[in-house]
mmCIF file of C-alpha atoms and ligand atoms in Angstrom:
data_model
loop_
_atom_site.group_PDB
_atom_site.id
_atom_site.type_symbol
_atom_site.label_atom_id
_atom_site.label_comp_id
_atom_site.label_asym_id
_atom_site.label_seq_id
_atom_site.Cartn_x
_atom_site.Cartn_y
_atom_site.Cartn_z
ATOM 1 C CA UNK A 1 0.000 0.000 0.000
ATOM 2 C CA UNK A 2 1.343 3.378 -1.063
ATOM 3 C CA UNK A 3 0.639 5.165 2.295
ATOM 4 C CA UNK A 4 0.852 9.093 2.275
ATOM 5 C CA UNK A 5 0.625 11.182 5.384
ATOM 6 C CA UNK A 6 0.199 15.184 5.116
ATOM 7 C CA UNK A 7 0.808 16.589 9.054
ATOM 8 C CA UNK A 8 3.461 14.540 10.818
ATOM 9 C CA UNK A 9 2.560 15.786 14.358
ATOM 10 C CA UNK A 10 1.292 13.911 17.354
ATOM 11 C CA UNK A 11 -1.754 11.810 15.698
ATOM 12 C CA UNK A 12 -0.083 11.557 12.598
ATOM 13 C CA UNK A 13 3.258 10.353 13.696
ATOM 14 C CA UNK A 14 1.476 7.612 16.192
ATOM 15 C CA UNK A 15 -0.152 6.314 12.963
ATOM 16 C CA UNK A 16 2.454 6.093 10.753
ATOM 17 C CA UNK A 17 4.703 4.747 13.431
ATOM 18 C CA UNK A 18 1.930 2.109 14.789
ATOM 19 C CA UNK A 19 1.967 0.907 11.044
ATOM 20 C CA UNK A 20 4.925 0.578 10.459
ATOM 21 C CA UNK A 21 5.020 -1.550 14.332
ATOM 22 C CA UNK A 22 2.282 -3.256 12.618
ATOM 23 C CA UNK A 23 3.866 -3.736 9.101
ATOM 24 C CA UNK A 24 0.606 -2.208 7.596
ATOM 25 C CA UNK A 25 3.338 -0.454 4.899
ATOM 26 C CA UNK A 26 6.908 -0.508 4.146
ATOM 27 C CA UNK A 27 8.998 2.727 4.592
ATOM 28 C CA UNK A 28 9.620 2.703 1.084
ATOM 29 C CA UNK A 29 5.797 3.193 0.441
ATOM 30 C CA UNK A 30 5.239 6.356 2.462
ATOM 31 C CA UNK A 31 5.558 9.557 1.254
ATOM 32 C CA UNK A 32 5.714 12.668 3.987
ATOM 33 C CA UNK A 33 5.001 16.007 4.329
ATOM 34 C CA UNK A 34 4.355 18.727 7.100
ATOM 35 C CA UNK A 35 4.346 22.485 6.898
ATOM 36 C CA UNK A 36 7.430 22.417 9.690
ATOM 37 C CA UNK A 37 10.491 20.191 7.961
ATOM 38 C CA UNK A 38 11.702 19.189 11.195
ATOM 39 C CA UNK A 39 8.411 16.954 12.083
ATOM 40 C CA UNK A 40 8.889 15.293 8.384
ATOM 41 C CA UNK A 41 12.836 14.349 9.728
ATOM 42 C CA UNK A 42 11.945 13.294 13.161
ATOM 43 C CA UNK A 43 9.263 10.787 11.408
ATOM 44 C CA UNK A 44 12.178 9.625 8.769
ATOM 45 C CA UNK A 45 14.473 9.374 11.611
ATOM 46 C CA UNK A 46 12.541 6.364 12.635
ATOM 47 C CA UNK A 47 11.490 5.270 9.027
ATOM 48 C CA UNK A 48 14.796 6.469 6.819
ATOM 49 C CA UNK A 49 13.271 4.874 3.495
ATOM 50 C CA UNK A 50 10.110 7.117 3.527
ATOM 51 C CA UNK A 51 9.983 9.800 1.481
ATOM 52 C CA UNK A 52 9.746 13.675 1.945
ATOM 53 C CA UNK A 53 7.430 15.210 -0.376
ATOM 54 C CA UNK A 54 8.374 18.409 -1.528
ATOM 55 C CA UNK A 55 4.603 19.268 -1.529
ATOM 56 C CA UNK A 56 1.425 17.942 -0.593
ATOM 57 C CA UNK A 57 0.499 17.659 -4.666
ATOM 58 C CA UNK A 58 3.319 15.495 -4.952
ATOM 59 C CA UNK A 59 2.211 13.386 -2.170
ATOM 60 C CA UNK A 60 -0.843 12.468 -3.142
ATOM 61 C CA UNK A 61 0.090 11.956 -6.744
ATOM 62 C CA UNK A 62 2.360 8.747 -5.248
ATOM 63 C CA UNK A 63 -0.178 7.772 -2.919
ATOM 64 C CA UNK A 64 -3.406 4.879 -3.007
ATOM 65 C CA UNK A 65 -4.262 6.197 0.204
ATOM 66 C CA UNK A 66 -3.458 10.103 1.980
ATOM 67 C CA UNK A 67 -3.848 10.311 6.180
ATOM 68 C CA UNK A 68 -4.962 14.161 6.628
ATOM 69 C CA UNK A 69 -3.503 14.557 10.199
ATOM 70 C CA UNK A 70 -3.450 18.464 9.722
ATOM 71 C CA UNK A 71 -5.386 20.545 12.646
ATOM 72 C CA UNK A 72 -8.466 21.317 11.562
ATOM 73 C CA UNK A 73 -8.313 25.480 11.081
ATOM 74 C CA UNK A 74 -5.668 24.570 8.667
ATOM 75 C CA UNK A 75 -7.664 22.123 6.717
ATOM 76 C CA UNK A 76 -9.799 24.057 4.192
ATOM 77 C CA UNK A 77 -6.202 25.765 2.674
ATOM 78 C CA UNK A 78 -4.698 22.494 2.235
ATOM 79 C CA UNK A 79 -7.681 20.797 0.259
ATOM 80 C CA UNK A 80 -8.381 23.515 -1.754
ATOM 81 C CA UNK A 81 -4.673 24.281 -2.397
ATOM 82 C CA UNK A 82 -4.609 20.407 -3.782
ATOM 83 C CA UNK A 83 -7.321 21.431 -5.759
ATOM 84 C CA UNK A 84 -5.649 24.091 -7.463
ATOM 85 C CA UNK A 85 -2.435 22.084 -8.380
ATOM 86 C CA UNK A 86 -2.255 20.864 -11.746
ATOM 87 C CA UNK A 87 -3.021 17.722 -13.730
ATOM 88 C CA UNK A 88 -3.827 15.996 -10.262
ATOM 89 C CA UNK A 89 -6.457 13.308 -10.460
ATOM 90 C CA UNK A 90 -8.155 13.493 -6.686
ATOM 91 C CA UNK A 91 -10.143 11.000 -7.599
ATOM 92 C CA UNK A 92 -7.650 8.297 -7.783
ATOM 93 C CA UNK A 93 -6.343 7.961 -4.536
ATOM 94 C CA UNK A 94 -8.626 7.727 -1.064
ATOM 95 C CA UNK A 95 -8.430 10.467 1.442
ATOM 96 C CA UNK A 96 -8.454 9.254 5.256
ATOM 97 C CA UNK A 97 -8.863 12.589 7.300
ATOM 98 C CA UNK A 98 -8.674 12.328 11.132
ATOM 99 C CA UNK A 99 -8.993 15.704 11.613
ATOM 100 C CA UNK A 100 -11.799 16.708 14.847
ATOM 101 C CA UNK A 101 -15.485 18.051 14.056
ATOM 102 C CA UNK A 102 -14.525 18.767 10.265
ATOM 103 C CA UNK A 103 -17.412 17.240 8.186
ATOM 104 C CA UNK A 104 -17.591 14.940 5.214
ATOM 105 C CA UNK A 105 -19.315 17.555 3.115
ATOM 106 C CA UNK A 106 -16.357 19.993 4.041
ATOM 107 C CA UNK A 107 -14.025 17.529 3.287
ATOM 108 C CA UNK A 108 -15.817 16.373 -0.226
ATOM 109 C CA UNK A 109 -16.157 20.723 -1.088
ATOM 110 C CA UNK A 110 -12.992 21.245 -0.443
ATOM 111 C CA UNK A 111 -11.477 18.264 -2.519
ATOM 112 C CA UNK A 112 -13.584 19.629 -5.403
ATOM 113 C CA UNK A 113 -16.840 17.348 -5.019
ATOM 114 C CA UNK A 114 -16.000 14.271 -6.970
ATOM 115 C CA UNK A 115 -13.165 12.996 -3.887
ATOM 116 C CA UNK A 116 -13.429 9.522 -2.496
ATOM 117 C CA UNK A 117 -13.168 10.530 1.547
ATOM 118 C CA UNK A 118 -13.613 8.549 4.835
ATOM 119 C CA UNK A 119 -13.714 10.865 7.953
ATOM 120 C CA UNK A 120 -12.035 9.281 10.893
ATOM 121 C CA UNK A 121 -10.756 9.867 14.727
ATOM 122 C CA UNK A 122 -8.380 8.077 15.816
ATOM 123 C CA UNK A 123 -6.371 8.531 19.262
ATOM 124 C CA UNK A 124 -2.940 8.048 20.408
ATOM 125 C CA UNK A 125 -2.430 4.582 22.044
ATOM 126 C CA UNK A 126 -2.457 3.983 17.898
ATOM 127 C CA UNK A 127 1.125 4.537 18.564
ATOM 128 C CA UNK A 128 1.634 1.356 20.604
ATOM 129 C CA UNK A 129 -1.238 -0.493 18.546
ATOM 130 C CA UNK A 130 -3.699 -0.152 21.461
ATOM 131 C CA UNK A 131 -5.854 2.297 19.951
ATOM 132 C CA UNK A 132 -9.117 3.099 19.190
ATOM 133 C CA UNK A 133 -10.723 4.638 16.012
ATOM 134 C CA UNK A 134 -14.065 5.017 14.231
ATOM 135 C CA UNK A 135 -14.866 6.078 10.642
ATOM 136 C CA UNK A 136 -17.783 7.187 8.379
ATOM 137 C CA UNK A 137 -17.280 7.716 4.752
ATOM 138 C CA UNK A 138 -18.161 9.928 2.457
ATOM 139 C CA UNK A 139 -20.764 9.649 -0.523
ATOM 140 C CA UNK A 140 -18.119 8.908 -3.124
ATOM 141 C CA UNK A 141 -16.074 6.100 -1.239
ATOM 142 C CA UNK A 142 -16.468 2.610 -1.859
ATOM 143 C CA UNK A 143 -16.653 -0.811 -0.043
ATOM 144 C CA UNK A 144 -13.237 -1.061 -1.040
ATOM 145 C CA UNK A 145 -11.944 1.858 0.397
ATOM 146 C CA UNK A 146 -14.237 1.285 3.907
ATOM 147 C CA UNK A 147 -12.138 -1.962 3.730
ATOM 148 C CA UNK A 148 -9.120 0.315 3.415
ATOM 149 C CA UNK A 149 -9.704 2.038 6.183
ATOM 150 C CA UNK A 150 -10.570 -0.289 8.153
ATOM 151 C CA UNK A 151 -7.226 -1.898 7.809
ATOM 152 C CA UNK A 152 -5.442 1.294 8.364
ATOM 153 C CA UNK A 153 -6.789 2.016 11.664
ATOM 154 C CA UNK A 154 -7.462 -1.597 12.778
ATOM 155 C CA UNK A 155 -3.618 -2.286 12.443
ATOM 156 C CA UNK A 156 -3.341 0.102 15.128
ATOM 157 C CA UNK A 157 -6.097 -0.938 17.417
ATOM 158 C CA UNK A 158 -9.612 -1.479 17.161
ATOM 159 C CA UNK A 159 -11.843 0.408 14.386
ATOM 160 C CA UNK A 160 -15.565 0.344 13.447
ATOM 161 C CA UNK A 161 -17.621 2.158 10.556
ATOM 162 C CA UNK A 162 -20.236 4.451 12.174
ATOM 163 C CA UNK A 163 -22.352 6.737 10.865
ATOM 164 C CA UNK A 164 -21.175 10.178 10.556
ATOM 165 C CA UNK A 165 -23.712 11.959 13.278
ATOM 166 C CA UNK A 166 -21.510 9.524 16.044
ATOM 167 C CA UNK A 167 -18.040 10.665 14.955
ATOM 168 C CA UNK A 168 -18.466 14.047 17.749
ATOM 169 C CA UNK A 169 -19.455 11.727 20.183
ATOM 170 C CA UNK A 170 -16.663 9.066 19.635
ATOM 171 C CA UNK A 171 -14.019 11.760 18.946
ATOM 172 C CA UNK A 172 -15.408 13.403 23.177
ATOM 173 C CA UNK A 173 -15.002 9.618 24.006
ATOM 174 C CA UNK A 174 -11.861 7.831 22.379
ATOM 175 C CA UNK A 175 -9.964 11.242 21.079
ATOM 176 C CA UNK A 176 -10.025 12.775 24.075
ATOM 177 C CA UNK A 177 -10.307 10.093 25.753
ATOM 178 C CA UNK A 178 -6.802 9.248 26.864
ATOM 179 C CA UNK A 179 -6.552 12.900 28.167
ATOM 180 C CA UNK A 180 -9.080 11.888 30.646
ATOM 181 C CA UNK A 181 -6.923 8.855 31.301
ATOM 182 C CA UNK A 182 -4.064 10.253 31.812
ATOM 183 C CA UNK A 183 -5.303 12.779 34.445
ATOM 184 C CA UNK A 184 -7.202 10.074 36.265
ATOM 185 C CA UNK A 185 -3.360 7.816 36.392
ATOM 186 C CA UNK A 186 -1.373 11.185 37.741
ATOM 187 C CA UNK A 187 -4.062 11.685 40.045
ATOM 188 C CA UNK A 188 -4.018 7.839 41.718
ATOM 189 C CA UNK A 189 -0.355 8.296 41.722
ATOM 190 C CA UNK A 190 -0.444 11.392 43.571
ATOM 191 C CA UNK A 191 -2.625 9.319 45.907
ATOM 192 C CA UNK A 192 -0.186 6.970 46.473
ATOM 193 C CA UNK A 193 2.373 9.407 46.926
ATOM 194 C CA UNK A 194 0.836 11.255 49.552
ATOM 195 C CA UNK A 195 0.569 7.479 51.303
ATOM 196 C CA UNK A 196 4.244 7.520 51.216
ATOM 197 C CA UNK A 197 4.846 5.311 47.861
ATOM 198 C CA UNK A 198 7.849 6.583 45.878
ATOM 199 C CA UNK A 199 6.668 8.670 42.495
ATOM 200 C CA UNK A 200 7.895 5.695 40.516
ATOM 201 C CA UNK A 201 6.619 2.932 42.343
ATOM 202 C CA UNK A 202 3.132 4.891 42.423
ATOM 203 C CA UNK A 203 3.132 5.781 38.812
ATOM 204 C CA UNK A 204 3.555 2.333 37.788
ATOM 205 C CA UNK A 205 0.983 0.719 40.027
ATOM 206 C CA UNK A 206 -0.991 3.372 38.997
ATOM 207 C CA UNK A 207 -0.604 2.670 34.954
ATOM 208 C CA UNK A 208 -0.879 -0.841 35.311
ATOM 209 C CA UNK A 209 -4.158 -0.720 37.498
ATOM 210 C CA UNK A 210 -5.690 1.048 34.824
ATOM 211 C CA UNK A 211 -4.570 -0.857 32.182
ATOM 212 C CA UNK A 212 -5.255 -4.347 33.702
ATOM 213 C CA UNK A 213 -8.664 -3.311 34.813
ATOM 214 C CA UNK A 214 -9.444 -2.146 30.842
ATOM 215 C CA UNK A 215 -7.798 -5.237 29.780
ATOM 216 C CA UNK A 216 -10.330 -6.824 31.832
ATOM 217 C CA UNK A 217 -13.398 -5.443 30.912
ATOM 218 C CA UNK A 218 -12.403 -6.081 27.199
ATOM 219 C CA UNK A 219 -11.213 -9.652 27.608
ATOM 220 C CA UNK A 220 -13.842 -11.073 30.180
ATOM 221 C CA UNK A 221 -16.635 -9.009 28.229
ATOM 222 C CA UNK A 222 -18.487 -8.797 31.894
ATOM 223 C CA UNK A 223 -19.679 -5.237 32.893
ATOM 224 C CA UNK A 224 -17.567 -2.896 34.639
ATOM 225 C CA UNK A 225 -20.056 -2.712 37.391
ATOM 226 C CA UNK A 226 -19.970 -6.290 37.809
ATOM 227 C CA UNK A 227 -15.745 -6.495 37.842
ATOM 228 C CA UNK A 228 -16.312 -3.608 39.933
ATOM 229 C CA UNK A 229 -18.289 -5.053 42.852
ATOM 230 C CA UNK A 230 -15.641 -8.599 42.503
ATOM 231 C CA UNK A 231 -13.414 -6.121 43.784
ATOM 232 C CA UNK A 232 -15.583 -4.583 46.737
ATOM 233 C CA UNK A 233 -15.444 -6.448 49.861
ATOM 234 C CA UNK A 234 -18.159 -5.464 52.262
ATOM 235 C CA UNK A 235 -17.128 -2.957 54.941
ATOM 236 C CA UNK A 236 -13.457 -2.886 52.775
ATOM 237 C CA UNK A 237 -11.150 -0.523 51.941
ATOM 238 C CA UNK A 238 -12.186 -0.765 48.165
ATOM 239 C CA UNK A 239 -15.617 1.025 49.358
ATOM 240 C CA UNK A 240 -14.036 3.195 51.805
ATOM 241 C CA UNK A 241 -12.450 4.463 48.497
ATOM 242 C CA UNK A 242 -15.636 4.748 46.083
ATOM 243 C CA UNK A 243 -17.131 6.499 49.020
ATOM 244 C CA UNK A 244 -15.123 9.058 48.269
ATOM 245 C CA UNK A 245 -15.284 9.203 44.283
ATOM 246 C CA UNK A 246 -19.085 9.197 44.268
ATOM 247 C CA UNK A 247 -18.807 12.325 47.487
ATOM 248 C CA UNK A 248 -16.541 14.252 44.762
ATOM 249 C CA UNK A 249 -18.641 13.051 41.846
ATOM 250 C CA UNK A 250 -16.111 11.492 39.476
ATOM 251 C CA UNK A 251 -18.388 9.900 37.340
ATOM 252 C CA UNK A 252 -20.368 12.747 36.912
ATOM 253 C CA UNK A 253 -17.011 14.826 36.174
ATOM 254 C CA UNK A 254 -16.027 12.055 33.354
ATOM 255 C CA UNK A 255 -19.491 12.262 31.666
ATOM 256 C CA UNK A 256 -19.356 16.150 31.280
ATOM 257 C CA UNK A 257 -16.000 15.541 29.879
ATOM 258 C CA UNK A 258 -17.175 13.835 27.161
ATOM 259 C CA UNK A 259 -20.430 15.955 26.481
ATOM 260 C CA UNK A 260 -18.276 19.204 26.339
ATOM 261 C CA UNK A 261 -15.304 18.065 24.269
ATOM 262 C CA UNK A 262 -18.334 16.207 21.377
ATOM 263 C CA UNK A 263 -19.872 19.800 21.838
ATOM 264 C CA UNK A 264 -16.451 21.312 20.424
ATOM 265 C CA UNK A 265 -16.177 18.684 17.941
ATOM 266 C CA UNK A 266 -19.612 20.119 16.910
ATOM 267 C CA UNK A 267 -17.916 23.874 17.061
ATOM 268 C CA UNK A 268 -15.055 23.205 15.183
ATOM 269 C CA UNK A 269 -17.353 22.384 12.474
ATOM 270 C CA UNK A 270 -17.428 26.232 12.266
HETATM 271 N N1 NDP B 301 -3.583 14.676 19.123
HETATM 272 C C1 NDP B 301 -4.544 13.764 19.238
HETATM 273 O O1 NDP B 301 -4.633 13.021 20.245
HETATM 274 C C2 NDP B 301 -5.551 13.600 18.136
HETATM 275 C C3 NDP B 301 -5.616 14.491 17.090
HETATM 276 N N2 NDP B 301 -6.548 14.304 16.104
HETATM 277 C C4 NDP B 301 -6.631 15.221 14.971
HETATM 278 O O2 NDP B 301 -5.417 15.079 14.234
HETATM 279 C C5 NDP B 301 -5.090 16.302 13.587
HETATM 280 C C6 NDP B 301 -3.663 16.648 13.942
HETATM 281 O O3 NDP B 301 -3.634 16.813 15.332
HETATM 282 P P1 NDP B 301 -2.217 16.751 16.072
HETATM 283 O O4 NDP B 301 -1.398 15.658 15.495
HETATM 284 O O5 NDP B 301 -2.484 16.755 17.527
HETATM 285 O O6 NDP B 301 -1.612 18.183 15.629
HETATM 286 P P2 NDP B 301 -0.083 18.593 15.455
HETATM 287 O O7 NDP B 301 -0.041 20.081 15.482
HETATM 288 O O8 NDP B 301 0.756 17.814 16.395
HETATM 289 O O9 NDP B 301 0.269 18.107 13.974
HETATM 290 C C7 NDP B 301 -0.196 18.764 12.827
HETATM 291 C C8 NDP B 301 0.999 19.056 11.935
HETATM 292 O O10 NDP B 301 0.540 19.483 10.646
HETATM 293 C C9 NDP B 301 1.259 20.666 10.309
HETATM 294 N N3 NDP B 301 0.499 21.440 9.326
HETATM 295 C C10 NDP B 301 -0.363 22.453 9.526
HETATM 296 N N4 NDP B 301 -0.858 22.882 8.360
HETATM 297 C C11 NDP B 301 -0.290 22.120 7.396
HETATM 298 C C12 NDP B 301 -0.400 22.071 5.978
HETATM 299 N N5 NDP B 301 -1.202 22.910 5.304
HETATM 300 N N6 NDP B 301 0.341 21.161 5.310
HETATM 301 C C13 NDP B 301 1.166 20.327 5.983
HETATM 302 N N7 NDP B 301 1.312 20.320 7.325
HETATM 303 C C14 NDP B 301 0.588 21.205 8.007
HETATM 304 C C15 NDP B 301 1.432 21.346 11.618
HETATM 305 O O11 NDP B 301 2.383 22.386 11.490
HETATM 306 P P3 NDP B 301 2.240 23.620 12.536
HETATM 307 O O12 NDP B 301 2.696 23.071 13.846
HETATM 308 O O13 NDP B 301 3.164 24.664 11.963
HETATM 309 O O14 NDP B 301 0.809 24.043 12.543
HETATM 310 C C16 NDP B 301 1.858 20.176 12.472
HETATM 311 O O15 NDP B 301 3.237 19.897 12.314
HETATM 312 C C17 NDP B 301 -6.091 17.334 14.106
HETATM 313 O O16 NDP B 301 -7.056 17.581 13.104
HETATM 314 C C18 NDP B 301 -6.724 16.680 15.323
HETATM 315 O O17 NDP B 301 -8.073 17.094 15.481
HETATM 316 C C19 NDP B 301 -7.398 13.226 16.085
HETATM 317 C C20 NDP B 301 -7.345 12.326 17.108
HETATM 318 C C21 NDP B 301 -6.464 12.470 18.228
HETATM 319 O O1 LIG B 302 -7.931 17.856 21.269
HETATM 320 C C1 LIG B 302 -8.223 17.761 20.069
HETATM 321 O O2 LIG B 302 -8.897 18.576 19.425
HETATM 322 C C2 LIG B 302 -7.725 16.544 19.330
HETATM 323 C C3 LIG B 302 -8.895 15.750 18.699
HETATM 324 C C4 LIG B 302 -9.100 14.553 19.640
HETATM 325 C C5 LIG B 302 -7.869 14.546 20.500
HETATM 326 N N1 LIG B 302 -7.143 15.612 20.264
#
């Protein structure tokens, strides 16, 4: 697969680099290019056979399929600057944009009309194949290239086709997601620090808590209520605890995450 990638930042990079972990594509079949030269070398640094484009035009002329990774205020100039380069059949390769809140219709206007485009989000823990990606496409793309994208981001993780109207919601669930992860590890290792653990040894109790108790919820399929209460002995220390995260309303505070950040997914729409 001739694999191009336009915005070799933080998303962008963890997909490439969880491909090639994944050996979705060679290094000799990706083609590279970012605004800032130095992302374009760190990525090569890691995959010296891929190429640097010496524009996006040129990219996507060597490419089956072209990972948008750019933010998405700087999405519209792109598209319609590929538009505007010559002799460039759009049509011919498949455009896989990751990009937050920016719609298929955008996407398609942008390209011209006649594009074949999936709209995707992705997250980071694509970068050690653990991630976790959805994807609608667009009124031009085929089964073929739903297959195509499929096997892009299921290399990486785990990927389903939804319909478009979901993508805000997944992207305030499973792109922002490991934000909200992240905060919730720092703060149980802060919690174990101020019981006297050493940073380390709390950090990595911490990260490993987490990621055993997802690994089982995916892998026994039972409810997280239900692996929940296997862990709460009556009159324990393990409801001593959820006393306290119900009292400062942690679940509350992880559900109006997710309804705020789908709500500037909406926004960024513009
Ligand atoms: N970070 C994440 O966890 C996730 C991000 N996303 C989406 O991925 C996209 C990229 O996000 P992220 O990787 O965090 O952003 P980054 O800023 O890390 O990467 C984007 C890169 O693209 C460059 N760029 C900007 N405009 C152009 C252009 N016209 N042509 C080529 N390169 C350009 C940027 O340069 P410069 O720095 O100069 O602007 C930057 O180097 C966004 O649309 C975001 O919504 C989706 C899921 C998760
Ligand atoms: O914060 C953002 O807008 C991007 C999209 C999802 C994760 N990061």
């Amino acid at each position: 697969m001739k694999l191009g990638l336009i915005g070799c930042g933080k998303m962008g990079g963890a997909l490439l680099k969880g491909a090639l972990k994944a050996s979705l594509v060679k290094a000799k079949d990706i083609s590279l290019y970012d605004k800032v030269p130095a992302a374009v070398k760190a990525l090569q640094s890691e995959a010296p056979a891929a190429k640097a484009a010496k524009d996006p035009a040129e990219l996507v002329a060597s490419s089956q399929v072209v990972v948008l990774a750019v933010k998405p205020q700087d999405m519209p100039a792109l598209l319609q600057g590929l538009v505007k380069a010559p002799k460039l059949k759009l049509e011919k390769c498949l455009f896989l944009s990751i990009a937050a809140g920016i719609t298929l219709k955008q996407l398609e206007s942008w390209l011209g009309g006649q594009a074949r485009v999936i709209r995707s989000m992705p997250n980071t823990p694509a970068l050690v194949l653990a991630g976790a990606a959805a994807f609608a496409r667009g009124q031009h793309a085929t089964d073929e290239d739903a297959e195509l994208a499929a096997k892009v981001l299921g290399a990486v993780g785990v990927a389903q086709e939804v319909s478009e109207k979901l993508l805000d919601a997944v992207t305030g669930l499973s792109g922002s997601g490991p934000a909200y992860v992240y905060t919730v590890i720092e703060a149980l290792a802060d919690g174990g620090v101020l019981m006297g653990l050493p940073r380390a040894t709390a950090l990595q109790l911490a990260a490993q808590t987490v990621a055993g108790a997802a690994q089982m919820v995916l892998e026994t399929g039972k409810h997280p209520g239900v692996l929940r209460d296997e862990v709460t002995s009556p009159g324990g220390t393990t409801i001593a605890g959820l006393e306290q995260l119900e009292a400062n309303g942690l679940r509350n505070a992880l559900i109006q995450a997710v309804r705020k950040a789908t709500e500037r997914s909406k926004e960024l729409a513009g």
